[in-house]
Each structure stands twice: as C-alpha cells, then as structure tokens.
Coordinates of C-alpha atoms (C1' of nucleotides) in Angstrom, one line a residue:
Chain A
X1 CA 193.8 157.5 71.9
X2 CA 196.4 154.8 70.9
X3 CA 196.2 153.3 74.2
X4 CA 196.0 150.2 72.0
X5 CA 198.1 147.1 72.8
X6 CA 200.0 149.3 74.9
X7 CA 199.5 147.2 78.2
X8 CA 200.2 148.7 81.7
X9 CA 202.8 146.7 83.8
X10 CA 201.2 147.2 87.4
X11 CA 198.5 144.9 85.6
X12 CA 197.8 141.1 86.5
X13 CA 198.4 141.2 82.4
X14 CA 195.2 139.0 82.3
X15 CA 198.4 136.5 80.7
X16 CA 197.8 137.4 76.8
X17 CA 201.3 136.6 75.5
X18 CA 199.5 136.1 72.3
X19 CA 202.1 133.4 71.4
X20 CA 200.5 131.1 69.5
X21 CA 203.7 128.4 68.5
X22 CA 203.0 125.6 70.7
X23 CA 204.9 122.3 70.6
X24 CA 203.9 118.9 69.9
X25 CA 203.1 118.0 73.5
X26 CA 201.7 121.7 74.2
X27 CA 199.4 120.5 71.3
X28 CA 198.1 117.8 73.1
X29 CA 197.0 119.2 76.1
X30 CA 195.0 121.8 74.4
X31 CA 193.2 119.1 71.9
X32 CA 192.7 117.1 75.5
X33 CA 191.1 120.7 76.6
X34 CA 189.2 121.6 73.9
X35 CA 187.1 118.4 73.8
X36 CA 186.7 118.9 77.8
X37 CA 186.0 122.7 78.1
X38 CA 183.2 121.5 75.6
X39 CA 181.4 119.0 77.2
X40 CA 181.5 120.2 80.6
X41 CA 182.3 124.4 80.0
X42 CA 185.4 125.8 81.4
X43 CA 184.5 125.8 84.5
X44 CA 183.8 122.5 84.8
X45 CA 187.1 121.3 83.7
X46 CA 189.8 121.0 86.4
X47 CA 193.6 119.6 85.4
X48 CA 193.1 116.6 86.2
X49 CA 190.5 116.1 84.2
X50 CA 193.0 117.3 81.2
X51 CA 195.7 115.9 82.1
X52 CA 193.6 112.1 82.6
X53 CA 192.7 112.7 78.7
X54 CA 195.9 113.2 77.6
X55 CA 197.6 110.4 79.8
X56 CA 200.2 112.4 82.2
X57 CA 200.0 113.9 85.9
X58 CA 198.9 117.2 86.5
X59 CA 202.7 118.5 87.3
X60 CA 203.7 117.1 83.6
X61 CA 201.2 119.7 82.3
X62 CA 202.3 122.3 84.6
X63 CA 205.5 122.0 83.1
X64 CA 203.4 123.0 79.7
X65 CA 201.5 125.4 81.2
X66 CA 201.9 127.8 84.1
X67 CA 198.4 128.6 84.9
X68 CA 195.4 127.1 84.0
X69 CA 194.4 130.1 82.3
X70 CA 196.6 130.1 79.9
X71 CA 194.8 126.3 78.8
X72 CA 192.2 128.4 78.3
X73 CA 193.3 130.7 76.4
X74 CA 195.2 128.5 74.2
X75 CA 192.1 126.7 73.6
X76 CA 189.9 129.5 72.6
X77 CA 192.8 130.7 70.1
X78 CA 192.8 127.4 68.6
X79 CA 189.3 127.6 67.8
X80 CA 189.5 130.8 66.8
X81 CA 192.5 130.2 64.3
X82 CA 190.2 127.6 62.2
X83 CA 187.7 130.6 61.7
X84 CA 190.6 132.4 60.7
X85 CA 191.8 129.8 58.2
X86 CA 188.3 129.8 56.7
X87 CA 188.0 133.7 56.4
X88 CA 191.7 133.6 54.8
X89 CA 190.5 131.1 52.2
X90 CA 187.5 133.4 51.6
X91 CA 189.4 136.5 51.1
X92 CA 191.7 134.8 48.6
X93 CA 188.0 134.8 46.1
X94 CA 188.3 137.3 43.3
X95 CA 184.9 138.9 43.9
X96 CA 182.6 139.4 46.6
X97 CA 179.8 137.2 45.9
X98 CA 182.3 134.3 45.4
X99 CA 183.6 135.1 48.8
X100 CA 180.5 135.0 51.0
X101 CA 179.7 131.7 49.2
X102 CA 182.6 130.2 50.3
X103 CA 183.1 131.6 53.4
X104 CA 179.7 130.4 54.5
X105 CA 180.5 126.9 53.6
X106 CA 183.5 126.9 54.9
X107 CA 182.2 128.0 58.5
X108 CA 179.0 125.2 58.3
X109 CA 181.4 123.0 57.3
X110 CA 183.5 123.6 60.2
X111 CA 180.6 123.8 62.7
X112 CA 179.6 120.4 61.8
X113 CA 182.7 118.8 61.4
X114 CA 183.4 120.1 65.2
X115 CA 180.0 119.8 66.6
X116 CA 180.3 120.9 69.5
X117 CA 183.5 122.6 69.9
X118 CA 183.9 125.0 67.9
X119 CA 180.7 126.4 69.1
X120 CA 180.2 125.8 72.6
X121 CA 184.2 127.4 73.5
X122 CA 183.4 130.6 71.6
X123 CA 180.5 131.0 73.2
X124 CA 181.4 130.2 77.2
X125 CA 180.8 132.6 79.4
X126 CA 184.6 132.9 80.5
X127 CA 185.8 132.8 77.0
X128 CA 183.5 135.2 75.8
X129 CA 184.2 137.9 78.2
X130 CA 187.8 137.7 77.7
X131 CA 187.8 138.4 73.6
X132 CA 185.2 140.6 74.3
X133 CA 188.3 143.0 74.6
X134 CA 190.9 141.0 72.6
X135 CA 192.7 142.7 69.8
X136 CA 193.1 139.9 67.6
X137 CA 189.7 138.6 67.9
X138 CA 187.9 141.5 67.2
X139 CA 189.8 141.9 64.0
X140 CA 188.7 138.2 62.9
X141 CA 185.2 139.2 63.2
X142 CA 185.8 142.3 61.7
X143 CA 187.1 141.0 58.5
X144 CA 183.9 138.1 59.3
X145 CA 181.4 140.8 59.2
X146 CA 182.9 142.6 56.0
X147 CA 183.1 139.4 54.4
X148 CA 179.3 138.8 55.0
X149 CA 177.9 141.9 54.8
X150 CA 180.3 143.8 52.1
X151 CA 180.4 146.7 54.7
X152 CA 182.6 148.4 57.5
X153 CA 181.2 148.2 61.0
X154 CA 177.4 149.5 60.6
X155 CA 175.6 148.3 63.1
X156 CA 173.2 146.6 60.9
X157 CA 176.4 144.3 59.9
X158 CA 177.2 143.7 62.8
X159 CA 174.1 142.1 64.5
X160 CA 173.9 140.2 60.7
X161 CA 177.0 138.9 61.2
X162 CA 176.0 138.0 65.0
X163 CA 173.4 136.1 64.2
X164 CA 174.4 134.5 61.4
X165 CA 177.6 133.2 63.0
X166 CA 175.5 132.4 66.5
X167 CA 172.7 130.5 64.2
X168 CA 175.5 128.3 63.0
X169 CA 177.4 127.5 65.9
X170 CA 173.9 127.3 67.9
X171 CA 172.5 125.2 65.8
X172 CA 174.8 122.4 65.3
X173 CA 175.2 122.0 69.5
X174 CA 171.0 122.2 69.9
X175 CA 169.5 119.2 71.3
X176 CA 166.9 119.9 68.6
X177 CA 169.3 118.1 66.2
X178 CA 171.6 116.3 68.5
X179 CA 170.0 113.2 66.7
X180 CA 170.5 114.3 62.9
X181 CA 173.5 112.3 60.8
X182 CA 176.3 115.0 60.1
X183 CA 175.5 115.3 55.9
X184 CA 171.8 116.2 56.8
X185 CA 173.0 118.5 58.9
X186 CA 175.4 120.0 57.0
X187 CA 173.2 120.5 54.0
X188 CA 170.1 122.0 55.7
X189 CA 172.2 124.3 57.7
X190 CA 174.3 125.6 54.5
X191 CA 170.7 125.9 52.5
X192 CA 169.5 128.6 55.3
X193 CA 172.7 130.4 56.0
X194 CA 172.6 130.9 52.3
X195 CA 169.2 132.4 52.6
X196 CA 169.8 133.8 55.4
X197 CA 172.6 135.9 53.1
X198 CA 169.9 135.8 50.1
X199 CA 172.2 133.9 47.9
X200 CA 170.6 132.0 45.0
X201 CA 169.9 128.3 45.9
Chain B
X1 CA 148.0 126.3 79.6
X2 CA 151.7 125.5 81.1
X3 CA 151.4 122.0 81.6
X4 CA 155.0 122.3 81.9
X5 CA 156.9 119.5 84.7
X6 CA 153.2 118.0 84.5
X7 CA 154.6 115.1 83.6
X8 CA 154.8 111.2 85.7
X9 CA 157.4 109.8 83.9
X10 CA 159.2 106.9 85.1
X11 CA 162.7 108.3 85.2
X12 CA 165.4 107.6 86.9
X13 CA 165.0 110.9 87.2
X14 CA 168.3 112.1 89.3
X15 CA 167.0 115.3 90.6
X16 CA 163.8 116.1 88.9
X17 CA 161.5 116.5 91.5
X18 CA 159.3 118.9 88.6
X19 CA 158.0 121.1 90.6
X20 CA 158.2 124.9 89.6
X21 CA 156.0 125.9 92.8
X22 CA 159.2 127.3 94.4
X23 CA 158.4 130.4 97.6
X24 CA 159.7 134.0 97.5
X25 CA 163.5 132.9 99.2
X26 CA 163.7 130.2 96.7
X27 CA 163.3 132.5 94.0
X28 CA 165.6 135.1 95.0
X29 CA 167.9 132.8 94.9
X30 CA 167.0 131.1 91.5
X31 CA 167.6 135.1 90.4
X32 CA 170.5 135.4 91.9
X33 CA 172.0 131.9 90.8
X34 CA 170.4 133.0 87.1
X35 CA 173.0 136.2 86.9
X36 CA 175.7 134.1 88.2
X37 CA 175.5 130.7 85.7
X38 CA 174.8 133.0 82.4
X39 CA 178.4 135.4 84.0
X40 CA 180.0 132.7 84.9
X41 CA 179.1 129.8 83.8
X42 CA 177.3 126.9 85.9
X43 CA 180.6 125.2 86.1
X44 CA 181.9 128.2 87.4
X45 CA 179.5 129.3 89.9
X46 CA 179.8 128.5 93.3
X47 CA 176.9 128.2 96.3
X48 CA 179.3 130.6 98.2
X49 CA 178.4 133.3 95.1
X50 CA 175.1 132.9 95.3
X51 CA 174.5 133.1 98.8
X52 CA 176.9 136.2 98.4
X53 CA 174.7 137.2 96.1
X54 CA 171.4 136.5 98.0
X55 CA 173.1 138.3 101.3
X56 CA 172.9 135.2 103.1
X57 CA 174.9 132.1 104.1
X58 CA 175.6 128.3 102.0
X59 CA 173.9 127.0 104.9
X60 CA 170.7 128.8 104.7
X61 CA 171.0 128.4 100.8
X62 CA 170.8 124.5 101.7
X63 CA 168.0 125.2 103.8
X64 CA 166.2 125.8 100.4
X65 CA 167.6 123.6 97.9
X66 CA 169.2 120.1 98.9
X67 CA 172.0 120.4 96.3
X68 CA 173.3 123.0 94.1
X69 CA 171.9 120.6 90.6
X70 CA 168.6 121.4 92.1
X71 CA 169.4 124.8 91.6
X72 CA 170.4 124.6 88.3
X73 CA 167.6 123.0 87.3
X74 CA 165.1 125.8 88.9
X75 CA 167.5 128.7 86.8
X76 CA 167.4 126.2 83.6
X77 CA 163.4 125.7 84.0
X78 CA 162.6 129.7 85.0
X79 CA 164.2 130.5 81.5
X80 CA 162.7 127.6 80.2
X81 CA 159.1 129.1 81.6
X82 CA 159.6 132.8 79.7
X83 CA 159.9 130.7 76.1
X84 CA 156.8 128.9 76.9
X85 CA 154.9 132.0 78.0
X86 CA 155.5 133.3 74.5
X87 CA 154.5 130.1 72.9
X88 CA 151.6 130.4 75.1
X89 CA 150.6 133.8 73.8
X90 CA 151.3 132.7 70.3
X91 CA 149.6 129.7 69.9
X92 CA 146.2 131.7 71.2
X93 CA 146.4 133.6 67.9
X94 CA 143.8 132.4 65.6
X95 CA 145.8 131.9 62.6
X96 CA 149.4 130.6 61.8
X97 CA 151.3 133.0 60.2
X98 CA 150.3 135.8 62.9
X99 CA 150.8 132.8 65.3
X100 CA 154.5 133.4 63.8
X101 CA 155.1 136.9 64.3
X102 CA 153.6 137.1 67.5
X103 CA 156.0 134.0 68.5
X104 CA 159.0 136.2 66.9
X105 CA 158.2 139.3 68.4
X106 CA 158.3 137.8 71.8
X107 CA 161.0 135.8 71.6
X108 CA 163.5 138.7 70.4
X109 CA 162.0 140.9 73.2
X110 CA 163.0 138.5 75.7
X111 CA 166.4 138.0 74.4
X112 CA 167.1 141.8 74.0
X113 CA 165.4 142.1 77.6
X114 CA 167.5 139.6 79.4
X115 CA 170.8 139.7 77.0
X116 CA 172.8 137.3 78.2
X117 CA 170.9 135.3 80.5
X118 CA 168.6 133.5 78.7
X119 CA 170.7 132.7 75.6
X120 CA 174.1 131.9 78.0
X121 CA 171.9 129.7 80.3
X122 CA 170.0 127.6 78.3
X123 CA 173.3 127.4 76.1
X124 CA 175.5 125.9 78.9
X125 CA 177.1 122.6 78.2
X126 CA 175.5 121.5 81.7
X127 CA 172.3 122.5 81.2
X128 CA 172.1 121.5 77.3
X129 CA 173.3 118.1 78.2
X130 CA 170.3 118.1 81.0
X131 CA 167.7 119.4 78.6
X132 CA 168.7 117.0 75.7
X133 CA 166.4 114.2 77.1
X134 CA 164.2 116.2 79.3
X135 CA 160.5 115.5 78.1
X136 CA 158.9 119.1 79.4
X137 CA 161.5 120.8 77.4
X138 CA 161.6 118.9 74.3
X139 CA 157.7 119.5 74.4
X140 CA 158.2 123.1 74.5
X141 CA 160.6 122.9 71.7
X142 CA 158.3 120.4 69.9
X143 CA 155.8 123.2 70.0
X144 CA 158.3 125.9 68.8
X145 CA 159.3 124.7 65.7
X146 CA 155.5 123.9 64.8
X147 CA 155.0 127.2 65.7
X148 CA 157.7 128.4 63.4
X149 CA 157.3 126.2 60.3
X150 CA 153.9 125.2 60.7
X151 CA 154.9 121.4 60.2
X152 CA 155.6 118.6 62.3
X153 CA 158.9 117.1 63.6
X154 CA 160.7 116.8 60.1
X155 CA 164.5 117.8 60.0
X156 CA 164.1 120.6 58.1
X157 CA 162.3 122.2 60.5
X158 CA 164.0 121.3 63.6
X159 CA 167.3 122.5 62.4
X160 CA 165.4 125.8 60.9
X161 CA 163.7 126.1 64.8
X162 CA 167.3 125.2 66.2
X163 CA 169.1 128.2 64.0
X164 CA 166.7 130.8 64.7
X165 CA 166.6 130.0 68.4
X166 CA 170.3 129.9 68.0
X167 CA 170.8 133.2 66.4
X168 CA 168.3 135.0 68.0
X169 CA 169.9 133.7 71.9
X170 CA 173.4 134.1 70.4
X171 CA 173.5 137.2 68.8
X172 CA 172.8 139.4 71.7
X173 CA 175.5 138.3 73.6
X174 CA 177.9 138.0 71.2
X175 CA 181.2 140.4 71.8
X176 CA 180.2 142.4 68.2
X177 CA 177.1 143.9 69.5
X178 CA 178.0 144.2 73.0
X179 CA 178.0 147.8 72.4
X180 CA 174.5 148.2 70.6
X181 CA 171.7 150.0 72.0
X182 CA 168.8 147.8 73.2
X183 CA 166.7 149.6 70.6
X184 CA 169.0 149.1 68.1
X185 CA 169.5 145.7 68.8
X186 CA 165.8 144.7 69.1
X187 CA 164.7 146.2 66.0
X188 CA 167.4 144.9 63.9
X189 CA 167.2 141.7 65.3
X190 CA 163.6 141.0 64.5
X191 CA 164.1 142.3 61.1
X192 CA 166.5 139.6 60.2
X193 CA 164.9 137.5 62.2
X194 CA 161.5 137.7 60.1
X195 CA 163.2 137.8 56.9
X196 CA 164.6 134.4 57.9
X197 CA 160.9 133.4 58.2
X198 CA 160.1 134.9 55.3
X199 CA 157.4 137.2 56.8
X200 CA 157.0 140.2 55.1
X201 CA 158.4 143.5 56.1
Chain C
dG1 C1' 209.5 115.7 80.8
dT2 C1' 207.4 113.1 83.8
dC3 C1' 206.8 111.4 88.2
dT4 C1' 205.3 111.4 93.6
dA5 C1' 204.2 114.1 97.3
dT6 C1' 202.4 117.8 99.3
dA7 C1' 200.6 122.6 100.5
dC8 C1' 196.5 125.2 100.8
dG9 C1' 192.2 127.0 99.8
dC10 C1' 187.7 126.5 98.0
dG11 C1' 184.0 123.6 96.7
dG12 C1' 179.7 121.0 98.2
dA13 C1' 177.4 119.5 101.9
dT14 C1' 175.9 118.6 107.0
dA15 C1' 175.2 119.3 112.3
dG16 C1' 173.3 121.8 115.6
dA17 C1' 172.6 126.3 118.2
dC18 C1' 169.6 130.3 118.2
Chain D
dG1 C1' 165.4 130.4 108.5
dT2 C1' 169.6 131.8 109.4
dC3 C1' 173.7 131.4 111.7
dT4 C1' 178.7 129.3 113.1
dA5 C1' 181.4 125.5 112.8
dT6 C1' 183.0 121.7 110.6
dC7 C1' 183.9 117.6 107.3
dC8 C1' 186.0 116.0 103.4
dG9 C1' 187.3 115.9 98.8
dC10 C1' 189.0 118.2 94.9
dG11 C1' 190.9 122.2 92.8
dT12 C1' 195.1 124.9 91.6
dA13 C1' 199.7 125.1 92.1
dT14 C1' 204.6 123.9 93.6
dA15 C1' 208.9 121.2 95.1
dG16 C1' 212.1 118.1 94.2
dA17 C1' 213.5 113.2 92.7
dC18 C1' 214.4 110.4 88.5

DNA sequence: GTCTATACGCGGATAGAC
DNA sequence: GTCTATCCGCGTATAGAC
C-alpha cells in the first residue's frame, strides 16, 4: 500500500510543498506569526495582525506568501524543526541512557526557553489536525518515542512518549506557573521528566 | 460542595456575570460551541457554526447569549465544572493518599471520555489567558494540586499539578495515539499517570 | 518588495416581524 | 424563541503603481 507521499492531483493539495528554505524576510513573517498564533491561536490571528508585527502591509506579505495557510504551516514546521534539532543532538549520544538524558533536557530546555510557543502551536487545534497525517512529522515523533522509550511503536511507547512530551509543553504554558522565574521552572520540570523516565536524580 | 462562580469579587469583570444556572437551549448550545472550540479552536469558531450546529439561526443564538465571549466562558466553565466534580468526589475520601487515586482515576476517565475536548478547550490560548486570573478556577486548581501533593501552594507542587494535568489533557489528543483504543488508552494512561505520583501499582 | 486601493465574503451583532 | 433582513467592520486575497 505505498500510497505514501504519492499525492493525487485533483486534490486542493492541502499546500504541503514541504519546502522549508525560506529567506531572510520569509523569516520574519513567520517569527512575527509564531509569537501571534501563540497568544491568540491560529485562528485568532488575521494578516494584519502579522504583517503590523513585522512592520509592512498585508500585500508586502502576500508577496511572501500566497495563502495564509501556508503562514501556518511554515510556522508549525519551524517549531517542529527545533524538536528536530534536539532529537538530532540526542541521537548523536553513544548509548541509550546518555541519549534520553539529553534529549529530555534538551526538550525542557526548549519548552522554557519558548514558553509559550513551542507548546501552544503544536498543540492548536488546526495545527494538530494537519500533522496528524504529515509524513515528516510523524517521523520526528517516531524517532522521539524510540528515543524515550528504547522501543518501536508499541503502544505503551507511544502514550509514554505522549504524555511526557504533552506534560512538558503543558506545563510550561499552565497558569499554574505562569508566575514562576524561568530557572525554577526549568529545574523542577527537568527533575520530573527525569522521573517521569525513572532516571537517577 | 461547588461553590464554584460563588464568588462577589470586585472585578472589572468584562463578561463574568458567574452564573452556571444556564436552561436546556442554552446548554445545547454550550455543547455544541464545546465540539466546535476544542475542533477548531475558539479563534476559529464562528456563531454561524454553532447555530449550524444547534439547527438554528445567529439570531436566535443571540437570543441566549448577548456575545459570543459569553459563550466561551459557559464551554470554558462546563469543562471547568467535570474537574471539580472529581475533586469533589476525591476530597470526600477519608484519607489522602486514596484521596489521590480516586482524584487520578477520575481525571484520566474524563480525559479518555471526552478526548479532545476537555484537554483542547481548557488549553486554548483564549481561554488560558481568561482562566490565568480567574479566582473560581485558580481555586479549583488551588485544590488540585493539594489534592495531588498533599501540600500547599509551593512551586514544586504547582508545576508537578501543572505537568500531570498537562500530560494527562495532552496525551489523548496528541496525533501519536490518535489511533489507540479508548481501553488501551485509559489503562495505560493511569498507569503512568500513578507512577508519576508514585502510588503503587 | 513595498505601497495604496479595492473586491468580496464572513464575522459579530441588532431590529423587528411572527 | 425563532425567523428574515440588515449594519458594519474586518478577514483574505488581488491589481497595479512606484
């Protein structure tokens, strides 16, 4: 059934050109979008609103971008490309222990560092529904849940790694800790998540 | 005991009139409005989808509720309403650490139960912006993490409340177990769920 | 590449008939 | 309580000048 990647013309082609190399002023716009898309969700974020942030008109960023879909996209890759980056780091780790340590930290790191962002893209509701089916995404988390669990995709690995990642990203966005200074943060989450993955304090 | 919305503060209070008593229309369309924000988004949903969805027209939807934030606030607070219901149950256990389990059990039932709405709702920029200085929910979440560590409003235990809340709403509707069984889900869920709170297996 | 201007529909919201 | 009709602003998107 390699029906894979092999994507019907007649399609609306749902605009994955799965071109990430964006210029400078491509760039821009997306940073502009990130930060919006996660205060105010996707939905809540109009052009104008982006294109205010990053200091043109809305035509100047539809020269960038032809649909505002494609912002979105862009976005969500973006974010998704620093998980990457912290997962490539891991996998570079001689052994398996060593790997989960540093993936972990990497990821807390990143969720802190990005407060919001990070988390609160990869987990609206338009942006999940469209990797819910995306190649490339699906092969991130599958090296993610492998990482973290040392095993394929058994289910039990899977809602680990589901949780785990949701626990992070969750966590640093909850109102709960909206008030807590980044290093506090960043230390308390890391000493659970390593629990969580029962490695020695 | 909900004494949930109970509360005469002197707010500015933009729209919260607190007052959960809503009639049968108004709660078919708080349902409604409920599927639409956690598929959507609340950014993304419109009053013409939920009175779509209802079967009747915006106007008679306005009838009901004088602006569409009111209606967000109903969805955010009926969510809001099932976690206090299990804190309810919980807290009339006599002692703490079955207090715990009871609160755990619930809580993953309700995730697994509603998948995406709870977790997507109460996770929506909008809404988490609302709740971050709302006094009825940080009261609920005041008596969650008490609940969960069995001490007071230290760090520690609000980011360990904030990442098991986190995980438990994120994981089920995160793209990797999309696929999972409800059973599956559930039972795996509150295993790693009570391993995080080191109760015993 | 960025602007002004504009098309066009949809969003929230209201008036008033039944 | 629900409808039709309507207001107005904002949303996406495009055309064309500089």
């Amino acid at each position: 059934m390699s029906t894979l990647g092999r994507v019907a013309s007649a399609e609306p082609a749902a605009v994955d050109p799965a071109a990430p190399p964006y210029n400078a002023a491509q760039n821009r716009i997306i940073a502009a979008a990130i930060e919006l898309f996660a205060e105010h969700g996707v939905g809540g974020t109009s052009l104008s609103m982006i294109a205010d942030a990053v200091g043109v008109t809305k035509a100047a960023v539809y020269h960038h971008f032809k649909m505002k879909e494609e912002i979105v996209l862009a976005a969500a890759q973006a974010e998704l490309a620093n998980l990457e980056a912290a997962i490539d780091t891991a996998e570079a780790e001689p052994n398996r222990s060593r790997a989960r340590e540093v993936l972990v930290a990497r990821i807390v790191d990143l969720a802190v560092e990005r407060r919001r962002m990070e988390s609160t893209l990869l987990s609206d509701p338009v942006i999940v529904r469209f990797f819910a089916h995306h190649e490339p995404y699906l092969r991130v988390m599958d090296r993610l849940y492998r990482l973290l669990t040392g095993e394929g995709a058994v289910p039990d690995a899977r809602v680990s790694a589901a949780m785990l990642t949701a626990a992070i990203g969750g966590a640093v966005m909850h109102p709960l800790v909206a008030d807590l200074p980044d290093e506090a943060l960043r230390s308390q989450l890391l000493h659970l998540a390593r629990r969580f993955l029962d490695l020695p304090d």
